[in-house]
Every structure is written in structure tokens, then in C-alpha cells.
Amino acid sequence: MGEGLRLLKITVVRGKTLVIRDFKSSDPYVVVKLGNQNVSMIHLTVYQTAKTRVINSCLNPVWNEELNFTLTEPLGFLNLEVFDKDVWKADDKMGKSYLNLQPLVSAARLRDILGSSCGETALRKVMPERDNCLVRESIIKNNVNGEVVQNVWLRLDGVESGELELTIKLITPVASS
């Protein structure tokens, strides 16, 4: 229980081969939701939500936007949805994806147990499987700033094509001695 609040910095880097939802292109943006399970008598999922800006007429958008979330235990999944911005009607869905944050948190705990080292250190490798949306393997690292970082490419589900590139940083408070 004695863990403090941690900061999760999600950088939505870019999208690749997104689907067309307008006449010739799309105006995509990403909605990111972090779900934390509330452990009480009522099992309720509380979401923190953030979204990127709209990139007009682009199927390979570059956002490079950082979205910040506060983490509490127990952790859930990072859920992402891509939408096409429309003026006169409801925004069109362009796919959804998710990332289990437990491997990132486990790697951070491993780093804390082993002690922070100088330089960049690989802590864990996460492989694409049927129950995740990873396009390719992802290495979780401890970087030179002491942050636990994971770069991922996620497949968008429910659509013909599309991928998202994210950089996730888990920042834990320094323990006072």
C-alpha cells in the first residue's frame, strides 16, 4: 500500500495508414483513457481522459503530443480510440486499441528492487500476442533520467488498417531516506 502517486506521461507520436472516413481523407484525433479499478464494495472503473488535437486531411498524422495521467493502484489498461472530426455530424470511429500497463509497472518495481543504475538499461521485453494490440515487440527501459520508458506500436482494431506509435514514461517519486 505505501506507494505514492506516480505520473504516466503518454506521448502520442503518430498514426500510420489510418482509414478514410471522409471523401478522400480523414481529420483524426486520439482519445486516451486510463482506467483505474476502484477497490471498494462497488466495483467501479474511474477513467481519466485526454485527447490530442485534430490533424486535418491526413492518414499518417504526426501529433507528438504529451498527455499526463496520475496513476493509482490497481492499474487497468490504457485505452485509445481514434476518431475523424466532423463538423455537421457525429465524429466517425477510426479504430480502437489498448495497452496493458502491468508489464510497465512490473518493470518499474524491478528497477526499484535492483536499484537505479547509470545509463539506459533494458528491463523487460513485451511480445505481440493474441490478447494485446502490439504490432511488434516492445522493450521497457530505464532511461538516463531514471524514468521507465516503453515505446510501442499498437494495431487499431475494428477497422481495415491503422497503427499508433506511443511513448509511455512512468515516473515514480524518489523515495526519501
One Martini backbone bead per residue (centre of mass of N, CA, C, O) as a GRO file, in nm:
protein
  177
    1MET     BB    1   0.050   0.063  -0.017
    2GLY     BB    2   0.309   0.280   0.014
    3GLU     BB    3   0.246   0.412  -0.253
    4GLY     BB    4   0.276   0.659  -0.458
    5LEU     BB    5   0.229   0.872  -0.682
    6ARG     BB    6   0.211   0.850  -1.035
    7LEU     BB    7   0.342   0.927  -1.355
    8LEU     BB    8   0.186   0.933  -1.681
    9LYS     BB    9   0.346   0.960  -1.997
   10ILE     BB   10   0.186   1.029  -2.305
   11THR     BB   11   0.305   0.987  -2.635
   12VAL     BB   12   0.160   1.086  -2.927
   13VAL     BB   13   0.316   1.051  -3.216
   14ARG     BB   14   0.162   0.847  -3.438
   15GLY     BB   15   0.013   0.763  -3.747
   16LYS     BB   16  -0.079   0.470  -3.958
   17THR     BB   17  -0.284   0.392  -4.201
   18LEU     BB   18  -0.545   0.529  -4.192
   19VAL     BB   19  -0.870   0.564  -4.234
   20ILE     BB   20  -1.127   0.651  -4.439
   21ARG     BB   21  -1.411   0.897  -4.360
   22ASP     BB   22  -1.408   1.068  -4.592
   23PHE     BB   23  -1.377   1.120  -4.911
   24LYS     BB   24  -1.021   1.119  -4.903
   25SER     BB   25  -1.007   1.143  -4.585
   26SER     BB   26  -0.897   1.265  -4.258
   27ASP     BB   27  -0.959   1.400  -3.905
   28PRO     BB   28  -0.758   1.315  -3.665
   29TYR     BB   29  -0.799   1.178  -3.328
   30VAL     BB   30  -0.710   1.112  -2.979
   31VAL     BB   31  -0.838   0.899  -2.723
   32VAL     BB   32  -0.739   0.881  -2.379
   33LYS     BB   33  -0.772   0.608  -2.140
   34LEU     BB   34  -0.761   0.568  -1.785
   35GLY     BB   35  -0.807   0.276  -1.589
   36ASN     BB   36  -0.926   0.256  -1.250
   37GLN     BB   37  -0.974   0.047  -1.002
   38ASN     BB   38  -1.219   0.040  -0.758
   39VAL     BB   39  -1.170  -0.067  -0.427
   40SER     BB   40  -1.484  -0.178  -0.333
   41MET     BB   41  -1.809  -0.253  -0.304
   42ILE     BB   42  -1.792  -0.094  -0.570
   43HIS     BB   43  -1.729  -0.174  -0.900
   44LEU     BB   44  -1.536   0.088  -1.034
   45THR     BB   45  -1.457   0.274  -1.321
   46VAL     BB   46  -1.209   0.521  -1.348
   47TYR     BB   47  -1.159   0.788  -1.573
   48GLN     BB   48  -0.902   0.921  -1.756
   49THR     BB   49  -0.900   1.199  -1.992
   50ALA     BB   50  -0.758   1.250  -2.326
   51LYS     BB   51  -0.661   1.469  -2.611
   52THR     BB   52  -0.591   1.544  -2.918
   53ARG     BB   53  -0.543   1.697  -3.187
   54VAL     BB   54  -0.637   1.793  -3.496
   55ILE     BB   55  -0.568   1.644  -3.817
   56ASN     BB   56  -0.588   1.754  -4.128
   57SER     BB   57  -0.593   1.564  -4.395
   58CYS     BB   58  -0.484   1.265  -4.253
   59LEU     BB   59  -0.329   0.922  -4.248
   60ASN     BB   60  -0.024   1.032  -4.123
   61PRO     BB   61  -0.003   1.146  -3.835
   62VAL     BB   62   0.157   1.411  -3.634
   63TRP     BB   63   0.168   1.494  -3.291
   64ASN     BB   64   0.357   1.501  -3.037
   65GLU     BB   65   0.178   1.441  -2.766
   66GLU     BB   66   0.143   1.514  -2.423
   67LEU     BB   67  -0.005   1.300  -2.174
   68ASN     BB   68  -0.133   1.323  -1.839
   69PHE     BB   69  -0.121   1.089  -1.558
   70THR     BB   70  -0.255   0.948  -1.267
   71LEU     BB   71  -0.152   0.692  -1.054
   72THR     BB   72  -0.324   0.405  -0.929
   73GLU     BB   73  -0.422   0.151  -0.741
   74PRO     BB   74  -0.512  -0.047  -0.954
   75LEU     BB   75  -0.442  -0.135  -1.273
   76GLY     BB   76  -0.510  -0.109  -1.604
   77PHE     BB   77  -0.583   0.031  -1.903
   78LEU     BB   78  -0.495   0.161  -2.210
   79ASN     BB   79  -0.719   0.357  -2.395
   80LEU     BB   80  -0.785   0.382  -2.754
   81GLU     BB   81  -0.922   0.637  -2.978
   82VAL     BB   82  -1.012   0.696  -3.314
   83PHE     BB   83  -1.107   1.000  -3.484
   84ASP     BB   84  -1.327   1.178  -3.702
   85LYS     BB   85  -1.371   1.499  -3.769
   86ASP     BB   86  -1.692   1.659  -3.757
   87VAL     BB   87  -1.927   1.913  -3.815
   88TRP     BB   88  -2.239   1.789  -3.895
   89LYS     BB   89  -2.154   1.530  -3.725
   90ALA     BB   90  -2.060   1.264  -3.593
   91ASP     BB   91  -1.790   1.116  -3.509
   92ASP     BB   92  -1.574   0.895  -3.652
   93LYS     BB   93  -1.458   0.582  -3.644
   94MET     BB   94  -1.092   0.456  -3.656
   95GLY     BB   95  -1.042   0.302  -3.390
   96LYS     BB   96  -0.894   0.066  -3.151
   97SER     BB   97  -0.706   0.038  -2.837
   98TYR     BB   98  -0.459  -0.132  -2.618
   99LEU     BB   99  -0.278  -0.128  -2.290
  100ASN     BB  100  -0.098  -0.301  -2.072
  101LEU     BB  101   0.054  -0.175  -1.765
  102GLN     BB  102   0.188  -0.404  -1.596
  103PRO     BB  103   0.475  -0.435  -1.726
  104LEU     BB  104   0.567  -0.148  -1.648
  105VAL     BB  105   0.532  -0.175  -1.340
  106SER     BB  106   0.713  -0.423  -1.304
  107ALA     BB  107   0.969  -0.283  -1.411
  108ALA     BB  108   0.977  -0.064  -1.191
  109ARG     BB  109   1.008  -0.259  -0.955
  110LEU     BB  110   1.269  -0.386  -1.052
  111ARG     BB  111   1.434  -0.127  -1.047
  112ASP     BB  112   1.395  -0.077  -0.739
  113ILE     BB  113   1.528  -0.342  -0.645
  114LEU     BB  114   1.808  -0.307  -0.810
  115GLY     BB  115   1.851  -0.029  -0.874
  116SER     BB  116   1.962   0.245  -0.999
  117SER     BB  117   2.122   0.307  -1.297
  118CYS     BB  118   2.344   0.397  -1.513
  119GLY     BB  119   2.183   0.453  -1.770
  120GLU     BB  120   2.064   0.233  -2.004
  121THR     BB  121   1.803  -0.018  -1.928
  122ALA     BB  122   1.687  -0.325  -1.978
  123LEU     BB  123   1.389  -0.488  -1.831
  124ARG     BB  124   1.178  -0.560  -2.076
  125LYS     BB  125   0.985  -0.785  -2.287
  126VAL     BB  126   0.720  -0.735  -2.525
  127MET     BB  127   0.494  -0.936  -2.691
  128PRO     BB  128   0.307  -1.027  -2.938
  129GLU     BB  129  -0.045  -1.105  -2.901
  130ARG     BB  130  -0.374  -1.187  -2.889
  131ASP     BB  131  -0.414  -1.001  -2.602
  132ASN     BB  132  -0.284  -0.774  -2.786
  133CYS     BB  133  -0.185  -0.467  -2.988
  134LEU     BB  134   0.081  -0.543  -3.084
  135VAL     BB  135   0.299  -0.531  -3.360
  136ARG     BB  136   0.562  -0.529  -3.183
  137GLU     BB  137   0.809  -0.540  -3.000
  138SER     BB  138   0.875  -0.430  -2.652
  139ILE     BB  139   1.086  -0.218  -2.472
  140ILE     BB  140   1.172  -0.183  -2.134
  141LYS     BB  141   1.316   0.113  -1.987
  142ASN     BB  142   1.587   0.267  -1.831
  143ASN     BB  143   1.675   0.580  -1.820
  144VAL     BB  144   1.891   0.847  -1.754
  145ASN     BB  145   1.639   0.982  -1.571
  146GLY     BB  146   1.477   0.727  -1.428
  147GLU     BB  147   1.282   0.629  -1.641
  148VAL     BB  148   1.012   0.441  -1.751
  149VAL     BB  149   1.024   0.306  -2.088
  150GLN     BB  150   0.780   0.277  -2.368
  151ASN     BB  151   0.773   0.160  -2.697
  152VAL     BB  152   0.485   0.166  -2.924
  153TRP     BB  153   0.292  -0.042  -3.146
  154LEU     BB  154  -0.052  -0.012  -3.240
  155ARG     BB  155  -0.332  -0.176  -3.322
  156LEU     BB  156  -0.626  -0.129  -3.494
  157ASP     BB  157  -0.947  -0.201  -3.418
  158GLY     BB  158  -1.231  -0.234  -3.639
  159VAL     BB  159  -1.039  -0.205  -3.895
  160GLU     BB  160  -0.849  -0.223  -4.184
  161SER     BB  161  -0.649   0.007  -4.066
  162GLY     BB  162  -0.390   0.084  -3.832
  163GLU     BB  163  -0.157   0.286  -3.635
  164LEU     BB  164   0.020   0.345  -3.319
  165GLU     BB  165   0.250   0.570  -3.167
  166LEU     BB  166   0.414   0.528  -2.847
  167THR     BB  167   0.520   0.696  -2.542
  168ILE     BB  168   0.601   0.563  -2.220
  169LYS     BB  169   0.608   0.720  -1.891
  170LEU     BB  170   0.731   0.630  -1.570
  171ILE     BB  171   0.690   0.827  -1.272
  172THR     BB  172   0.860   0.817  -0.972
  173PRO     BB  173   0.909   0.882  -0.666
  174VAL     BB  174   1.146   0.966  -0.458
  175ALA     BB  175   1.288   0.818  -0.205
  176SER     BB  176   1.310   0.884   0.123
  177SER     BB  177   1.569   0.861   0.387
   0.00000   0.00000   0.00000
